[in-house]
Every structure is written in C-alpha cells, then in structure tokens.
Amino acid sequence: MTISLTSLWRSVLVASALLIGAGASAQTLKVDPADAAPAAAPAPSSQGGIKGANIFEIAPDADKDPNYANQTNAERKQVQPGNNAPMWRDVGQGGVTGTTSLPYLEYGNLVQGFVKYPGSNFTTAGEAWRQVRNNWIIPYGGSLLVIAGVALALFYFGKGTIQLHGQETGRVIERFTYVERAAHWVNAIAFVVLAISGIVMAFGKFFLLPVIGSTLFGWLTYALKNVHNFVGPLFAVSLIVVFFTFLKDNWPSKEDFQWLIKAGGLFGSEEVPSHRFNAGEKLVFWGGVFFLGIIVVASGVFLDKIVPGVEYTRANMQIAHMFHGVATVLMMAMFMGHIYMGTVGMSGAYKAMKTGYVDETWAKEHHELWYNDIKAGKIPAQRTAKAAADAEPAKA
C-alpha cells in the first residue's frame, strides 16, 4: 500500500490542530478546589550517598556503661559506630606506633612519646622541643645578641676607633697572603649570609613581620630558608679551610696570659705586646672557629640531611636543632666582637685583610712581638714571591 507525502502531511496538521484545541479547552475548564484530588506524595529517591549522623545520638545512653571511658576502639565501635575517641586518646598520649605501608618506621607514629629536654616539662617530645625553643633559645638568644650589639655601640661611642700613635713609615709588611685572605673572605661572606637569614627566620616575626606584613614576610623567610640550606655546606667547608690555614699562628703562648689579664690594653693607653695574633683573636679562633664551629657545622649538615647512614627521626632533628640554635647564637655574639675590631674598632685592620699589607708602625704598635720577630729575621716580611719582588725596589 502506497501513502503519498501529501496525505501524510495533511494527517499531521489535523492531529496538531486537535491537540491545540484540547489544550485550550483544558485551560478554560473551571475545577472546584474542593473536588480536586489531593496531590500524590513524591516518590522516595532511590539515590544513595553519605548520610550525616551524630555518634552520640546513635546510642545516647552508651556513656552510662561504667567501663565507657576505658573501652578500646573495637569495644566503642560496637556501642557507638564512628566514635574513635579511644584511638585518638592513645595517639595524644604519644609513643603509639601503628602500621604503615611506607618504607620508614616513624611514619606510623603520629605523636612522639613523653620526654623531658633541658628546660622543658615532661611532655611529648614535639611539645618539649617547642618549649625549649620558644622559652629559652629565642628569648635568651635574642637578648644575648642585643646585649652584644649595645655593648659594642657603647664601647665605640666611649672609646672610638683605635688609632695609631706614631707616624706611618711607608714600609709595609705582608700580614695576610692571597690564599689566607681568600679563605677568610669566603668564610666571612658565608657567615654573614647565614647569620642574617638565621636571624630573620628565628626572630623576624618579632621585628620584621609587623613592618612588612605576613605575605612578604612568608615569601622572604621561605627564600632565606633555601639560601640558608645551600650556603651552610659552603660555610662548613670554608671553616675547615680557615682553621688549618691559621692554625700555626694561633697556638697559645705564655705572653697570652699577660694580654688577657690586661684585656689587651683596650682600657688603657698602650696595647699589650702580642705575636701575629693576640690572645683575644686566639679565643675567637679556638672558641668560635674550632669548638662552636664543630657544633654548628655538625648540627647544620645533619639538619640539611646530607649526612649518610643516619636516621633523620624527629627526635634526632629536634636535638640537632637545639644544639644548632644555642651554638649559632654564641658564635654570632663572639664574631660580632671580631667583626667590630676588624672594621671600625681598629684603624688599619680592615685594610690589612683587604690588601694583605700593614705599615711597620701598625705592626709594632698592635703586634709588637710579631714585629720584633720580623725585624730579627725569624719571620719574612714578605711571604709570597710577588710581595718579595715588589719590596725590593722599596728597599733600594
């Protein structure tokens, strides 16, 4: 049977007209609200999902059990599903190690056990470390640095720069070779970078954060932390070089005791005779470079996690940090005096480390025993080949 397109199109139009008419009739039909059937309730949703519940409403009388407070996590799960209070109570007590698939033992331990560090209460190790840092290292370390800075400022304004008493001769002595100066300056620059970054990280929130705001302070401390971590190994290597470079002239001598008794003549009119390095410089060498240097470097490279064959547990890192904090503050306070005397404290001292040379008058007034050994021929006045060659025309 064949149906023409014209007949099909006519049927569609007729059906559409009937539907439109039926819709118009329904709109004009008046229905009494009283006769209207009540609306059917919506069908319950068949979708699943997580439903909220108050664990104490699941079994509100569960805490009436006399053993409620001593229940294990498995027992609590039976009476109040989802109440993990026993587990978190054990976690808060510290020292509880769970099971983990990660290849490190301490990853299964959320809170450390109870310890008592020097200066802390008997509490979890993390809190004990925080108490030592915030209650001792930060306030007393910061106070020491401020006191050292104020003392140097008072000394400078009270005594001023130590000047030469005699006239310069124009004849120079080579005090530091190029190798000695290079070792010193690499170490000095690394120390200053570490000191500034360390001070900002440890004390910056007290004097810098209120000024520049949290956003800039956060960016600055993050950048300085990375600078600190990378410059630290350079400082460690340069400190070793400095130690062996200047070791020969820093051995104690009997004349050092006289220098210490009179404080080098800083509070008098004349200096106490000394060899190439006086007793004050030797104290900085042995106390700062050697003793504190060992502690600072050892703890620093450990905190950098570059020491092989050791476990970097939280307890080890906390102990290393406390040693590092105390030793670095003491080193900074000691080196502040060294930096002062090598710059504004004594005329000619900075030039000696910059150029390597001092005038004969300077050598005689500040290190008379060293000067006498040079004049006696025990120590060469020019220790490098270039310096000796340059000195020949001056002698002629």
Coordinates of C-alpha atoms in Angstrom, one line a residue:
M1 CA 0.0 0.0 0.0
T2 CA 1.3 3.4 -1.0
I3 CA 0.8 6.5 1.1
S4 CA 1.5 9.8 -0.6
L5 CA 3.5 12.5 1.2
T6 CA 0.6 15.0 0.7
S7 CA -1.8 12.6 2.6
L8 CA 0.8 12.2 5.4
W9 CA 1.4 15.9 5.8
R10 CA -2.4 16.5 6.0
S11 CA -2.8 13.9 8.8
V12 CA -0.1 15.6 10.8
L13 CA -1.7 19.0 10.6
V14 CA -5.1 17.6 11.6
A15 CA -3.6 15.9 14.7
S16 CA -1.8 19.1 15.7
A17 CA -5.0 21.1 15.5
L18 CA -6.8 18.6 17.7
L19 CA -4.1 18.7 20.4
I20 CA -4.1 22.5 20.5
G21 CA -7.8 22.6 20.8
A22 CA -7.8 20.1 23.6
G23 CA -5.2 22.2 25.5
A24 CA -7.3 25.4 25.1
S25 CA -10.3 23.6 26.5
A26 CA -8.4 22.4 29.5
Q27 CA -7.3 25.9 30.3
T28 CA -10.9 27.2 30.3
L29 CA -12.3 24.4 32.3
K30 CA -13.3 25.5 35.9
V31 CA -12.5 23.0 38.6
D32 CA -13.7 23.3 42.2
P33 CA -10.7 23.1 44.6
A34 CA -12.8 21.0 46.9
D35 CA -13.4 18.4 44.2
A36 CA -9.7 18.3 43.3
A37 CA -7.9 15.1 44.3
P38 CA -5.0 15.5 46.7
A39 CA -1.5 15.6 45.2
A40 CA 0.4 12.4 45.3
A41 CA 3.4 12.3 47.6
P42 CA 6.7 12.4 45.7
A43 CA 8.3 9.1 45.2
P44 CA 11.2 8.5 47.5
S45 CA 14.6 8.9 45.9
S46 CA 16.5 5.8 45.2
Q47 CA 19.8 7.6 45.2
G48 CA 22.4 6.7 47.8
G49 CA 25.1 8.8 49.5
I50 CA 26.7 9.6 52.8
K51 CA 24.2 10.5 55.5
G52 CA 25.2 12.6 58.5
A53 CA 24.7 11.2 62.0
N54 CA 25.6 12.3 65.5
I55 CA 27.6 9.4 67.1
F56 CA 26.1 10.3 70.5
E57 CA 22.6 10.1 69.1
I58 CA 23.2 6.6 67.8
A59 CA 23.4 5.3 71.3
P60 CA 22.8 8.2 73.7
D61 CA 23.0 6.0 76.8
A62 CA 26.3 4.4 75.9
D63 CA 28.3 6.5 78.3
K64 CA 26.2 5.1 81.2
D65 CA 28.4 2.0 81.0
P66 CA 30.9 2.1 83.9
N67 CA 33.7 0.9 81.6
Y68 CA 32.8 3.6 78.9
A69 CA 36.0 5.6 79.5
N70 CA 38.2 2.6 79.4
Q71 CA 36.8 1.0 76.3
T72 CA 39.1 0.0 73.4
N73 CA 38.4 1.3 70.0
A74 CA 36.9 -2.1 69.0
E75 CA 34.6 -2.0 72.0
R76 CA 33.5 1.6 71.4
K77 CA 32.8 0.7 67.8
Q78 CA 30.1 -1.8 68.9
V79 CA 28.1 0.7 71.0
Q80 CA 28.8 3.9 69.1
P81 CA 30.0 3.3 65.5
G82 CA 32.2 6.0 64.3
N83 CA 33.4 7.1 67.7
N84 CA 37.2 6.7 67.6
A85 CA 37.9 8.6 70.8
P86 CA 39.9 5.7 72.4
M87 CA 42.3 5.6 69.3
W88 CA 42.8 9.4 69.4
R89 CA 43.3 9.3 73.1
D90 CA 46.2 6.8 72.6
V91 CA 47.6 9.0 69.8
G92 CA 47.6 12.0 72.1
Q93 CA 49.5 10.2 74.8
G94 CA 52.4 9.7 72.3
G95 CA 54.6 6.8 71.5
V96 CA 51.9 4.8 69.8
T97 CA 53.2 3.3 66.5
G98 CA 50.8 2.0 64.0
T99 CA 51.1 0.1 60.8
T100 CA 52.1 1.8 57.5
S101 CA 53.0 0.7 54.0
L102 CA 55.6 3.4 53.7
P103 CA 59.2 2.4 54.0
Y104 CA 60.1 4.4 57.1
L105 CA 59.5 3.3 60.7
E106 CA 58.4 6.6 62.1
Y107 CA 55.7 7.2 59.5
G108 CA 53.4 5.0 61.6
N109 CA 53.8 7.3 64.7
L110 CA 51.7 10.4 64.8
V111 CA 52.8 11.8 68.2
Q112 CA 56.1 11.2 69.8
G113 CA 56.4 9.8 73.3
F114 CA 57.0 11.7 76.5
V115 CA 60.4 13.2 77.2
K116 CA 62.0 16.0 79.3
Y117 CA 64.5 18.1 77.4
P118 CA 66.6 20.6 79.5
G119 CA 64.3 23.5 80.2
S120 CA 61.1 21.7 79.2
N121 CA 58.3 20.0 81.1
F122 CA 57.7 16.2 80.9
T123 CA 55.6 16.1 77.8
T124 CA 55.5 14.8 74.3
A125 CA 58.8 15.3 72.5
G126 CA 57.4 17.7 70.0
E127 CA 55.9 19.9 72.7
A128 CA 59.1 19.7 74.8
W129 CA 61.2 20.8 71.8
R130 CA 58.8 23.7 71.2
Q131 CA 59.1 24.8 74.9
V132 CA 62.9 24.8 74.7
R133 CA 62.9 26.8 71.5
N134 CA 60.3 29.4 72.4
N135 CA 61.0 29.7 76.1
W136 CA 64.8 29.6 76.1
I137 CA 66.6 29.7 72.8
I138 CA 64.6 32.5 71.2
P139 CA 64.2 35.0 74.2
Y140 CA 67.7 34.5 75.7
G141 CA 69.5 34.1 72.4
G142 CA 67.9 37.2 71.1
S143 CA 68.7 39.1 74.3
L144 CA 72.4 38.0 74.1
L145 CA 72.7 39.4 70.5
V146 CA 71.0 42.6 71.5
I147 CA 73.3 43.0 74.6
A148 CA 76.4 42.3 72.5
G149 CA 75.3 44.9 69.9
V150 CA 74.6 47.5 72.6
A151 CA 77.9 46.8 74.3
L152 CA 79.9 47.3 71.1
A153 CA 78.0 50.5 70.4
L154 CA 78.7 51.9 73.8
F155 CA 82.4 50.9 73.5
Y156 CA 82.6 52.6 70.2
F157 CA 81.0 55.9 71.3
G158 CA 83.0 55.8 74.5
K159 CA 86.5 55.0 73.1
G160 CA 86.1 55.4 69.4
T161 CA 88.3 53.8 66.8
I162 CA 91.8 52.8 68.0
Q163 CA 94.2 55.0 66.1
L164 CA 98.0 54.7 65.5
H165 CA 100.1 56.7 68.0
G166 CA 103.1 57.0 65.7
Q167 CA 103.6 58.1 62.1
E168 CA 103.5 55.6 59.3
T169 CA 106.8 54.8 57.8
G170 CA 105.6 53.9 54.3
R171 CA 107.3 50.5 54.6
V172 CA 104.8 47.7 54.6
I173 CA 104.8 44.1 55.9
E174 CA 102.7 41.4 54.3
R175 CA 100.3 40.3 57.1
F176 CA 98.0 38.1 55.0
T177 CA 98.7 36.2 51.8
Y178 CA 96.2 35.9 49.0
V179 CA 95.3 32.4 50.0
E180 CA 94.7 33.5 53.6
R181 CA 92.5 36.4 52.5
A182 CA 90.5 34.3 50.0
A183 CA 89.8 31.7 52.7
H184 CA 88.8 34.4 55.2
W185 CA 86.5 36.3 52.9
V186 CA 84.7 33.2 51.6
N187 CA 84.1 32.1 55.2
A188 CA 83.1 35.7 56.3
I189 CA 80.6 36.2 53.5
A190 CA 79.0 32.8 54.1
F191 CA 78.8 33.6 57.8
V192 CA 77.1 36.9 57.2
V193 CA 74.5 35.3 54.8
L194 CA 73.8 32.5 57.3
A195 CA 73.6 35.0 60.2
I196 CA 71.2 37.3 58.5
S197 CA 68.9 34.5 57.2
G198 CA 69.0 32.8 60.6
I199 CA 68.1 35.9 62.5
V200 CA 65.2 36.6 60.2
M201 CA 63.9 33.1 60.5
A202 CA 64.3 32.9 64.2
F203 CA 63.5 36.5 65.3
G204 CA 61.9 38.1 62.3
K205 CA 58.3 37.6 63.4
F206 CA 59.0 40.0 66.3
F207 CA 60.6 42.9 64.5
L208 CA 60.0 42.4 60.7
L209 CA 56.6 40.8 60.4
P210 CA 54.7 43.8 61.8
V211 CA 56.5 46.1 59.3
I212 CA 56.3 44.2 56.0
G213 CA 53.2 42.1 56.6
S214 CA 52.6 38.3 56.5
T215 CA 52.7 37.9 52.7
L216 CA 56.1 39.4 52.1
F217 CA 57.4 38.0 55.3
G218 CA 56.4 34.5 54.3
W219 CA 58.0 34.8 50.9
L220 CA 61.2 36.3 52.4
T221 CA 61.6 33.6 55.1
Y222 CA 60.9 30.8 52.5
A223 CA 63.6 32.3 50.2
L224 CA 66.1 32.8 53.1
K225 CA 65.5 29.2 54.3
N226 CA 66.6 27.9 51.0
V227 CA 69.6 30.2 50.9
H228 CA 70.5 29.1 54.4
N229 CA 70.4 25.5 53.5
F230 CA 72.6 25.9 50.4
V231 CA 75.1 28.3 51.9
G232 CA 75.5 26.1 55.0
P233 CA 77.7 23.5 53.4
L234 CA 79.9 26.2 51.8
F235 CA 80.4 27.7 55.3
A236 CA 81.3 24.3 56.7
V237 CA 84.0 23.7 54.0
S238 CA 85.4 27.2 54.3
L239 CA 85.5 27.0 58.1
I240 CA 87.7 23.9 57.8
V241 CA 90.0 25.7 55.4
V242 CA 90.2 28.7 57.7
F243 CA 91.1 26.5 60.7
F244 CA 94.0 24.8 59.0
T245 CA 95.2 28.0 57.3
F246 CA 95.6 30.0 60.5
L247 CA 96.3 27.1 62.9
K248 CA 100.1 27.6 63.0
D249 CA 99.9 31.1 64.4
N250 CA 97.1 30.5 66.9
W251 CA 98.7 28.1 69.4
P252 CA 98.6 29.6 72.9
S253 CA 101.8 31.2 74.3
K254 CA 102.9 32.4 77.7
E255 CA 102.5 36.0 76.6
D256 CA 98.8 35.5 76.1
F257 CA 98.1 35.3 79.8
Q258 CA 99.5 38.8 80.3
W259 CA 97.4 40.0 77.4
L260 CA 94.2 38.5 79.0
I261 CA 95.0 40.0 82.4
K262 CA 95.2 43.5 81.0
A263 CA 92.4 42.9 78.4
G264 CA 94.9 43.7 75.6
G265 CA 95.2 47.3 76.9
L266 CA 91.8 48.2 75.5
F267 CA 91.0 50.2 78.6
G268 CA 94.5 51.8 78.8
S269 CA 96.7 53.9 76.7
E270 CA 99.0 51.2 75.4
E271 CA 98.5 47.8 73.9
V272 CA 100.0 44.6 75.4
P273 CA 102.7 43.1 73.2
S274 CA 101.5 40.1 71.2
H275 CA 102.5 37.8 68.4
R276 CA 100.9 37.7 65.0
F277 CA 97.5 37.0 66.7
N278 CA 96.8 38.3 70.2
A279 CA 95.0 36.3 72.9
G280 CA 91.6 37.8 72.0
E281 CA 92.0 36.6 68.4
K282 CA 93.1 33.2 69.6
L283 CA 90.0 32.9 71.8
V284 CA 87.8 33.6 68.8
F285 CA 89.8 31.0 66.8
W286 CA 89.6 28.2 69.4
G287 CA 86.2 29.1 70.9
G288 CA 84.4 30.3 67.8
V289 CA 86.0 28.6 64.8
F290 CA 87.0 25.3 66.4
F291 CA 84.7 24.5 69.4
L292 CA 81.5 26.2 68.3
G293 CA 82.3 25.6 64.7
I294 CA 82.3 21.9 65.2
I295 CA 78.8 22.0 66.8
V296 CA 77.4 24.4 64.3
V297 CA 78.7 22.5 61.3
A298 CA 77.8 19.1 62.6
S299 CA 74.3 20.0 63.6
G300 CA 73.8 22.1 60.5
V301 CA 74.7 19.4 58.0
F302 CA 72.6 17.0 59.9
L303 CA 69.6 19.3 59.7
D304 CA 70.4 19.6 56.0
K305 CA 70.0 15.8 55.8
I306 CA 73.3 15.4 53.9
V307 CA 75.0 13.0 56.4
P308 CA 74.8 9.5 55.1
G309 CA 73.9 6.4 57.2
V310 CA 71.9 8.1 59.9
E311 CA 68.2 8.1 60.8
Y312 CA 66.6 11.5 60.4
T313 CA 63.9 10.9 63.0
R314 CA 62.0 13.8 64.7
A315 CA 63.9 13.2 68.0
N316 CA 67.3 13.4 66.3
M317 CA 66.3 16.5 64.3
Q318 CA 64.9 18.2 67.5
I319 CA 68.2 17.6 69.4
A320 CA 70.3 18.7 66.4
H321 CA 68.2 21.9 66.2
M322 CA 68.6 22.8 69.9
F323 CA 72.4 22.3 69.6
H324 CA 72.4 24.3 66.4
G325 CA 70.4 27.2 67.9
V326 CA 72.5 27.6 71.0
A327 CA 75.8 27.3 69.3
T328 CA 75.0 29.7 66.5
V329 CA 73.8 32.4 68.9
L330 CA 77.0 32.1 70.9
M331 CA 79.1 32.1 67.7
M332 CA 77.3 35.2 66.3
A333 CA 77.8 37.1 69.6
M334 CA 81.5 36.2 69.6
F335 CA 82.1 37.0 66.0
M336 CA 80.3 40.4 66.4
G337 CA 83.3 41.4 68.5
H338 CA 85.7 40.1 65.9
I339 CA 83.9 41.9 63.1
Y340 CA 83.9 45.1 65.2
M341 CA 87.6 45.1 65.8
G342 CA 88.3 44.2 62.2
T343 CA 86.3 47.1 60.8
V344 CA 85.5 50.3 62.8
G345 CA 87.2 49.2 66.0
M346 CA 90.8 49.5 64.9
S347 CA 92.2 51.7 62.2
G348 CA 94.1 49.7 59.5
A349 CA 92.7 46.3 60.5
Y350 CA 90.2 46.2 57.6
K351 CA 92.8 47.3 55.1
A352 CA 95.1 44.5 56.3
M353 CA 92.6 41.9 55.3
K354 CA 91.6 43.7 52.2
T355 CA 95.1 44.3 50.7
G356 CA 97.2 42.0 52.8
Y357 CA 99.6 44.7 54.0
V358 CA 100.2 46.8 57.1
D359 CA 102.6 49.5 57.8
E360 CA 105.6 48.8 60.1
T361 CA 104.2 51.3 62.6
W362 CA 100.9 49.4 62.8
A363 CA 102.7 46.1 63.2
K364 CA 104.8 47.4 66.0
E365 CA 102.0 49.1 68.0
H366 CA 99.4 46.3 67.7
H367 CA 101.6 43.1 67.5
E368 CA 105.0 44.1 68.8
L369 CA 106.3 40.5 69.4
W370 CA 105.4 39.6 65.8
Y371 CA 107.1 42.8 64.5
N372 CA 110.3 42.0 66.6
D373 CA 110.5 38.5 65.1
I374 CA 110.2 40.0 61.6
K375 CA 113.0 42.5 62.3
A376 CA 115.1 39.7 63.7
G377 CA 114.7 37.7 60.5
K378 CA 112.7 34.9 62.2
I379 CA 109.7 35.6 60.0
P380 CA 109.9 37.0 56.5
A381 CA 108.3 40.4 56.0
Q382 CA 107.2 39.4 52.5
R383 CA 105.9 35.8 52.4
T384 CA 104.9 35.5 48.8
A385 CA 107.1 35.7 45.7
K386 CA 105.3 38.7 44.3
A387 CA 105.3 40.6 47.5
A388 CA 109.1 40.0 47.9
A389 CA 109.7 41.2 44.3
D390 CA 107.6 44.3 44.9
A391 CA 109.5 45.0 48.1
E392 CA 113.0 45.0 46.5
P393 CA 112.6 48.4 44.8
A394 CA 111.2 49.9 48.0
K395 CA 114.3 48.7 49.9
A396 CA 116.6 50.1 47.2

